[in-house]
Amino acid sequence: MRTSGLRDYLDGPHKAARDVVRAELAADTELYDLAVRLPRDEYRDKVLELLQRATAQGHPARGFPKEFGGEGDLGGFIAGFETMAFGDLSLMVKAGVQFGLFAGAILHLGTERHHEQYLADAIGGRLLGCFAMTETGHGSNVQALDTTATYDAATGEFVVHTPTPAARKDYIGNAARHGRMAAVFAQLVVGGETHGVHCLLVPIRSEDGTPMPGVTLSDCGPKLGLNGVDNGRIVFDQVRVPREALLDRYAQVDAEGNYASEIENPDRRFFTMLGTLVQGRVSVGGAAINASKVALTIAIRYGAQRRQFGAPGSADEALLLDYRMHQRRLLPLLARTYALHFAQAELVDEFVRIFDDSSNEHDRRALEAQAAGTKALGTWHATETIQTCREACGGAGYLAENRLATLKADTEVFTTFEGDNTVLLQLVAKGLLTDYRESFGKLDPLGTARFIAAQAVEIAVEKAALRPLIERLRDVVPNRNDAADPDAGLRDDAYHSGLLRFREEHMLSGVARRLKGGIDAGDEPFEVFNRCQDHVIAAGRAHVDRIVLEAFQTAVQNAPEEIREQLKDVYDLHALATIEAERAWYLEHGRLSPGRSKGITALVNELCAAVRPVAVDLVDAFGVPGAAVDVPMVVPSQHE
């Protein structure tokens, strides 16, 4: 396999942005043991120093408008951020807080005066900021935040206040040590009326580092990982900021205390505001996928070098990666990493398109759902992959010097921040149900009747267990003794898509029936939804699984001829391992016979064997800098 060609294909249109970050990560050999070598405060200050060094070289500015010193390259900015995940993850997260969240809030929620006053300093790292959304008592439910910002018309100021201990801003990056200003999300109160959550810029420290009057700052203390990020807590006691501190792209308050917004519906206004900040979810998902690449590069290179046991009576020991079980542990995860990489690339392209051309609200909602789903699967995948890689490297994987321990600790929170994954999949499913309801509503009476009849037939067929009979007939065509490839049908892209699409649509229609049945019975809507929540989450995941699969299909189809065949093996491994993981569901619903289910498992084993000779090439193609993966337990790769 030509590793360079595959690497270029993986890097895509933003190869230059990725290579700039790679070069810096390769040059800084001290970057990879900071978490275990330095005390916490020194570690945090070192991370700030590295952030300011990167800022001085202009990399964070890549994604911002040219008039503020940027390059207007949003796709390159995200690609560079994802690539930072090959290095120290505290540095990456601190950069995300500063440039993606704090500066991003100013750019997307503010107007010209905010841009002119603050944006250049935020992009240049001269104004260090926080993104103060989460509260002790409210995490994912942002609409219910308790912090208030009450307008005082007599002075032309907003009074920002923490009314209860539960309203304390919590887990806020940059708050404990370095941040000087916070983008604070609070309930906006004007003329005695609450207008929902809005964002204001509130100074929290003076230039000498002391807290501003009325602002109490404290440290969240030691964490499982990411200890180079100074997460802190913020409490406001009647803190006054000028009226102009309101980031007023979507709502304005004039000097007399009149509130106005072009978006009249408060729910729509709120979700429009949050939708502009979807970049955080896009970036976190990509970073998690890249962290998985680091772990797999280490573990697969180790498995290709480390010997253990051997044939009875032989003095030769076998390579770990030659054992089928070791292949089974690592290679399907490698295949899924490729799948998620291409799904992430599609998401970034869509994100850039939508934010560049002011697309309609439907497109933005679809983007938010796609970002939520990809982030959920990407971060769960990172957790599973890094743990499996750690186990696959035995005791050596447990040593901090070999990086897997730090990777495991630092990525653990990815499943939680930028939205808890379970809540995000619920968001995905709710969007699908909305589309489902709208499509159903467009049907005429005859179409509705046919739809219901089709659902009834679907259920009847399952109950009659006819599908297993159909599958048994399919299993003998072609005959397994035929000279033709007996597994041709199992490696058919349309077969893979069909199974995943059936599962998605079946789950979605089942959820819709349960919800409608409960509401028609007069039950409280919340209770009805709560009873179905596990079903809702499963439907959301089934949808994202299908999106990821089809993104990989497209990538294989578009790949240069010299890498397409090997990439197709990796794709087939991902597709069949995904189906195999859900074979109980497919068996229950008549879409697989026992014989075909066994055939899929056998073919997954064969594909692991086919991928094994190029496994090191496949991880080398990720382009993880040598300093990030040349750990003591692995001899440096000769494939660079």
PDB file of C-alpha atoms in Angstrom, residues 95-253:
ATOM      1  CA  ALA A  95      -7.264  26.499  22.552  1.00  0.00           C
ATOM      2  CA  GLY A  96     -10.853  25.365  22.039  1.00  0.00           C
ATOM      3  CA  VAL A  97     -12.042  27.425  25.004  1.00  0.00           C
ATOM      4  CA  GLN A  98     -10.144  30.537  23.918  1.00  0.00           C
ATOM      5  CA  PHE A  99     -10.736  30.527  20.177  1.00  0.00           C
ATOM      6  CA  GLY A 100     -13.682  28.228  19.519  1.00  0.00           C
ATOM      7  CA  LEU A 101     -15.892  29.204  22.453  1.00  0.00           C
ATOM      8  CA  PHE A 102     -14.887  32.627  23.801  1.00  0.00           C
ATOM      9  CA  ALA A 103     -13.807  34.257  20.533  1.00  0.00           C
ATOM     10  CA  GLY A 104     -16.490  32.270  18.719  1.00  0.00           C
ATOM     11  CA  ALA A 105     -19.196  33.714  20.973  1.00  0.00           C
ATOM     12  CA  ILE A 106     -17.959  37.253  20.263  1.00  0.00           C
ATOM     13  CA  LEU A 107     -17.891  36.574  16.511  1.00  0.00           C
ATOM     14  CA  HIS A 108     -21.220  34.769  16.174  1.00  0.00           C
ATOM     15  CA  LEU A 109     -23.336  36.389  18.888  1.00  0.00           C
ATOM     16  CA  GLY A 110     -21.861  39.893  18.878  1.00  0.00           C
ATOM     17  CA  THR A 111     -22.143  42.742  16.403  1.00  0.00           C
ATOM     18  CA  GLU A 112     -19.700  45.176  14.823  1.00  0.00           C
ATOM     19  CA  ARG A 113     -18.842  47.079  17.999  1.00  0.00           C
ATOM     20  CA  HIS A 114     -17.977  43.855  19.840  1.00  0.00           C
ATOM     21  CA  HIS A 115     -15.920  42.640  16.903  1.00  0.00           C
ATOM     22  CA  GLU A 116     -13.950  45.864  16.703  1.00  0.00           C
ATOM     23  CA  GLN A 117     -13.398  46.177  20.450  1.00  0.00           C
ATOM     24  CA  TYR A 118     -12.577  42.589  21.425  1.00  0.00           C
ATOM     25  CA  LEU A 119     -12.101  40.161  18.572  1.00  0.00           C
ATOM     26  CA  ALA A 120      -8.540  40.969  17.489  1.00  0.00           C
ATOM     27  CA  ASP A 121      -7.309  40.751  21.091  1.00  0.00           C
ATOM     28  CA  ALA A 122      -9.173  37.470  21.651  1.00  0.00           C
ATOM     29  CA  ILE A 123      -7.775  35.934  18.464  1.00  0.00           C
ATOM     30  CA  GLY A 124      -4.300  37.213  19.291  1.00  0.00           C
ATOM     31  CA  GLY A 125      -4.371  35.730  22.803  1.00  0.00           C
ATOM     32  CA  ARG A 126      -4.054  39.145  24.455  1.00  0.00           C
ATOM     33  CA  LEU A 127      -7.542  38.914  25.966  1.00  0.00           C
ATOM     34  CA  LEU A 128      -7.921  35.502  27.605  1.00  0.00           C
ATOM     35  CA  GLY A 129     -11.521  34.482  28.042  1.00  0.00           C
ATOM     36  CA  CYS A 130     -13.999  31.953  29.358  1.00  0.00           C
ATOM     37  CA  PHE A 131     -17.259  30.493  28.109  1.00  0.00           C
ATOM     38  CA  ALA A 132     -19.499  30.611  31.186  1.00  0.00           C
ATOM     39  CA  MET A 133     -22.589  28.603  30.316  1.00  0.00           C
ATOM     40  CA  THR A 134     -22.763  25.500  32.531  1.00  0.00           C
ATOM     41  CA  GLU A 135     -24.060  25.901  36.100  1.00  0.00           C
ATOM     42  CA  THR A 136     -23.788  23.621  39.094  1.00  0.00           C
ATOM     43  CA  GLY A 137     -27.531  22.959  38.961  1.00  0.00           C
ATOM     44  CA  HIS A 138     -27.978  23.074  35.186  1.00  0.00           C
ATOM     45  CA  GLY A 139     -25.793  21.362  32.636  1.00  0.00           C
ATOM     46  CA  SER A 140     -27.444  20.318  29.387  1.00  0.00           C
ATOM     47  CA  ASN A 141     -30.675  22.211  30.117  1.00  0.00           C
ATOM     48  CA  VAL A 142     -29.283  25.620  29.168  1.00  0.00           C
ATOM     49  CA  GLN A 143     -32.718  27.226  28.838  1.00  0.00           C
ATOM     50  CA  ALA A 144     -33.251  26.775  32.576  1.00  0.00           C
ATOM     51  CA  LEU A 145     -30.080  28.568  33.731  1.00  0.00           C
ATOM     52  CA  ASP A 146     -30.561  30.607  36.905  1.00  0.00           C
ATOM     53  CA  THR A 147     -27.932  33.341  36.531  1.00  0.00           C
ATOM     54  CA  THR A 148     -29.667  36.663  35.859  1.00  0.00           C
ATOM     55  CA  ALA A 149     -28.722  39.802  33.957  1.00  0.00           C
ATOM     56  CA  THR A 150     -31.191  42.525  34.950  1.00  0.00           C
ATOM     57  CA  TYR A 151     -31.234  45.821  33.091  1.00  0.00           C
ATOM     58  CA  ASP A 152     -31.074  48.989  35.217  1.00  0.00           C
ATOM     59  CA  ALA A 153     -32.438  51.760  32.984  1.00  0.00           C
ATOM     60  CA  ALA A 154     -31.382  54.436  35.472  1.00  0.00           C
ATOM     61  CA  THR A 155     -27.690  53.676  34.953  1.00  0.00           C
ATOM     62  CA  GLY A 156     -27.771  51.981  31.551  1.00  0.00           C
ATOM     63  CA  GLU A 157     -26.194  48.832  32.986  1.00  0.00           C
ATOM     64  CA  PHE A 158     -26.918  45.149  33.310  1.00  0.00           C
ATOM     65  CA  VAL A 159     -26.608  43.661  36.786  1.00  0.00           C
ATOM     66  CA  VAL A 160     -25.254  40.105  36.575  1.00  0.00           C
ATOM     67  CA  HIS A 161     -26.075  37.997  39.618  1.00  0.00           C
ATOM     68  CA  THR A 162     -25.842  34.442  40.940  1.00  0.00           C
ATOM     69  CA  PRO A 163     -29.090  34.094  42.940  1.00  0.00           C
ATOM     70  CA  THR A 164     -28.528  30.605  44.395  1.00  0.00           C
ATOM     71  CA  PRO A 165     -25.621  28.197  44.949  1.00  0.00           C
ATOM     72  CA  ALA A 166     -27.014  26.066  42.113  1.00  0.00           C
ATOM     73  CA  ALA A 167     -26.562  29.050  39.749  1.00  0.00           C
ATOM     74  CA  ARG A 168     -22.778  29.094  40.221  1.00  0.00           C
ATOM     75  CA  LYS A 169     -20.959  28.798  36.907  1.00  0.00           C
ATOM     76  CA  ASP A 170     -19.094  25.489  37.049  1.00  0.00           C
ATOM     77  CA  TYR A 171     -16.357  23.614  35.139  1.00  0.00           C
ATOM     78  CA  ILE A 172     -15.446  26.836  33.302  1.00  0.00           C
ATOM     79  CA  GLY A 173     -12.179  26.562  31.337  1.00  0.00           C
ATOM     80  CA  ASN A 174      -9.695  29.435  31.901  1.00  0.00           C
ATOM     81  CA  ALA A 175     -11.635  30.607  34.988  1.00  0.00           C
ATOM     82  CA  ALA A 176      -9.384  29.304  37.762  1.00  0.00           C
ATOM     83  CA  ARG A 177      -6.131  30.960  36.710  1.00  0.00           C
ATOM     84  CA  HIS A 178      -5.840  32.793  33.384  1.00  0.00           C
ATOM     85  CA  GLY A 179      -9.151  34.175  32.118  1.00  0.00           C
ATOM     86  CA  ARG A 180      -9.827  37.922  32.265  1.00  0.00           C
ATOM     87  CA  MET A 181     -13.278  38.075  30.676  1.00  0.00           C
ATOM     88  CA  ALA A 182     -16.182  35.662  30.425  1.00  0.00           C
ATOM     89  CA  ALA A 183     -18.944  35.215  27.882  1.00  0.00           C
ATOM     90  CA  VAL A 184     -21.700  34.731  30.463  1.00  0.00           C
ATOM     91  CA  PHE A 185     -25.026  33.107  29.638  1.00  0.00           C
ATOM     92  CA  ALA A 186     -27.843  34.436  31.825  1.00  0.00           C
ATOM     93  CA  GLN A 187     -31.581  35.015  31.932  1.00  0.00           C
ATOM     94  CA  LEU A 188     -32.091  38.505  30.528  1.00  0.00           C
ATOM     95  CA  VAL A 189     -34.530  40.562  32.616  1.00  0.00           C
ATOM     96  CA  VAL A 190     -35.698  43.874  31.151  1.00  0.00           C
ATOM     97  CA  GLY A 191     -38.515  45.975  32.636  1.00  0.00           C
ATOM     98  CA  GLY A 192     -39.462  43.144  34.959  1.00  0.00           C
ATOM     99  CA  GLU A 193     -39.910  40.701  32.084  1.00  0.00           C
ATOM    100  CA  THR A 194     -37.628  37.727  31.485  1.00  0.00           C
ATOM    101  CA  HIS A 195     -36.652  37.216  27.853  1.00  0.00           C
ATOM    102  CA  GLY A 196     -34.717  33.977  28.145  1.00  0.00           C
ATOM    103  CA  VAL A 197     -31.021  33.157  28.018  1.00  0.00           C
ATOM    104  CA  HIS A 198     -28.682  35.685  26.389  1.00  0.00           C
ATOM    105  CA  CYS A 199     -24.920  36.180  26.423  1.00  0.00           C
ATOM    106  CA  LEU A 200     -22.982  39.119  27.894  1.00  0.00           C
ATOM    107  CA  LEU A 201     -19.273  39.912  28.161  1.00  0.00           C
ATOM    108  CA  VAL A 202     -18.305  40.282  31.813  1.00  0.00           C
ATOM    109  CA  PRO A 203     -14.766  41.126  33.057  1.00  0.00           C
ATOM    110  CA  ILE A 204     -13.734  38.665  35.793  1.00  0.00           C
ATOM    111  CA  ARG A 205     -10.083  39.657  36.453  1.00  0.00           C
ATOM    112  CA  SER A 206      -8.043  42.796  36.254  1.00  0.00           C
ATOM    113  CA  GLU A 207      -4.799  42.814  34.262  1.00  0.00           C
ATOM    114  CA  ASP A 208      -2.814  41.964  37.387  1.00  0.00           C
ATOM    115  CA  GLY A 209      -4.896  38.815  37.890  1.00  0.00           C
ATOM    116  CA  THR A 210      -7.036  39.852  40.852  1.00  0.00           C
ATOM    117  CA  PRO A 211     -10.791  39.123  40.683  1.00  0.00           C
ATOM    118  CA  MET A 212     -13.030  42.020  39.723  1.00  0.00           C
ATOM    119  CA  PRO A 213     -15.347  43.492  42.406  1.00  0.00           C
ATOM    120  CA  GLY A 214     -18.316  41.218  43.015  1.00  0.00           C
ATOM    121  CA  VAL A 215     -16.702  38.262  41.224  1.00  0.00           C
ATOM    122  CA  THR A 216     -15.661  35.205  43.246  1.00  0.00           C
ATOM    123  CA  LEU A 217     -13.381  32.728  41.482  1.00  0.00           C
ATOM    124  CA  SER A 218     -12.378  29.289  42.711  1.00  0.00           C
ATOM    125  CA  ASP A 219     -10.674  26.187  41.349  1.00  0.00           C
ATOM    126  CA  CYS A 220     -12.564  22.994  40.490  1.00  0.00           C
ATOM    127  CA  GLY A 221      -9.631  21.060  41.925  1.00  0.00           C
ATOM    128  CA  PRO A 222      -7.889  17.913  40.628  1.00  0.00           C
ATOM    129  CA  LYS A 223      -9.643  16.102  37.800  1.00  0.00           C
ATOM    130  CA  LEU A 224      -9.416  12.702  36.147  1.00  0.00           C
ATOM    131  CA  GLY A 225      -7.521  14.334  33.283  1.00  0.00           C
ATOM    132  CA  LEU A 226      -6.906  17.592  31.405  1.00  0.00           C
ATOM    133  CA  ASN A 227      -5.164  19.053  34.450  1.00  0.00           C
ATOM    134  CA  GLY A 228      -3.388  21.565  32.241  1.00  0.00           C
ATOM    135  CA  VAL A 229      -6.739  23.347  31.812  1.00  0.00           C
ATOM    136  CA  ASP A 230      -7.634  25.679  34.688  1.00  0.00           C
ATOM    137  CA  ASN A 231     -11.295  24.791  35.150  1.00  0.00           C
ATOM    138  CA  GLY A 232     -12.925  27.001  37.750  1.00  0.00           C
ATOM    139  CA  ARG A 233     -16.144  28.256  39.293  1.00  0.00           C
ATOM    140  CA  ILE A 234     -17.563  31.766  39.041  1.00  0.00           C
ATOM    141  CA  VAL A 235     -20.055  33.483  41.334  1.00  0.00           C
ATOM    142  CA  PHE A 236     -21.418  36.971  40.562  1.00  0.00           C
ATOM    143  CA  ASP A 237     -22.670  39.291  43.282  1.00  0.00           C
ATOM    144  CA  GLN A 238     -24.559  42.176  41.658  1.00  0.00           C
ATOM    145  CA  VAL A 239     -21.816  42.758  39.085  1.00  0.00           C
ATOM    146  CA  ARG A 240     -22.535  45.732  36.830  1.00  0.00           C
ATOM    147  CA  VAL A 241     -21.564  45.868  33.159  1.00  0.00           C
ATOM    148  CA  PRO A 242     -22.527  48.475  30.544  1.00  0.00           C
ATOM    149  CA  ARG A 243     -25.529  47.914  28.281  1.00  0.00           C
ATOM    150  CA  GLU A 244     -23.128  47.389  25.371  1.00  0.00           C
ATOM    151  CA  ALA A 245     -21.826  44.214  27.057  1.00  0.00           C
ATOM    152  CA  LEU A 246     -24.857  42.347  25.693  1.00  0.00           C
ATOM    153  CA  LEU A 247     -23.884  40.335  22.605  1.00  0.00           C
ATOM    154  CA  ASP A 248     -26.810  41.604  20.591  1.00  0.00           C
ATOM    155  CA  ARG A 249     -26.837  39.977  17.192  1.00  0.00           C
ATOM    156  CA  TYR A 250     -30.223  38.376  17.891  1.00  0.00           C
ATOM    157  CA  ALA A 251     -31.723  40.744  20.476  1.00  0.00           C
ATOM    158  CA  GLN A 252     -31.150  44.358  21.467  1.00  0.00           C
ATOM    159  CA  VAL A 253     -31.915  46.513  24.509  1.00  0.00           C
TER     160      VAL A 253
END
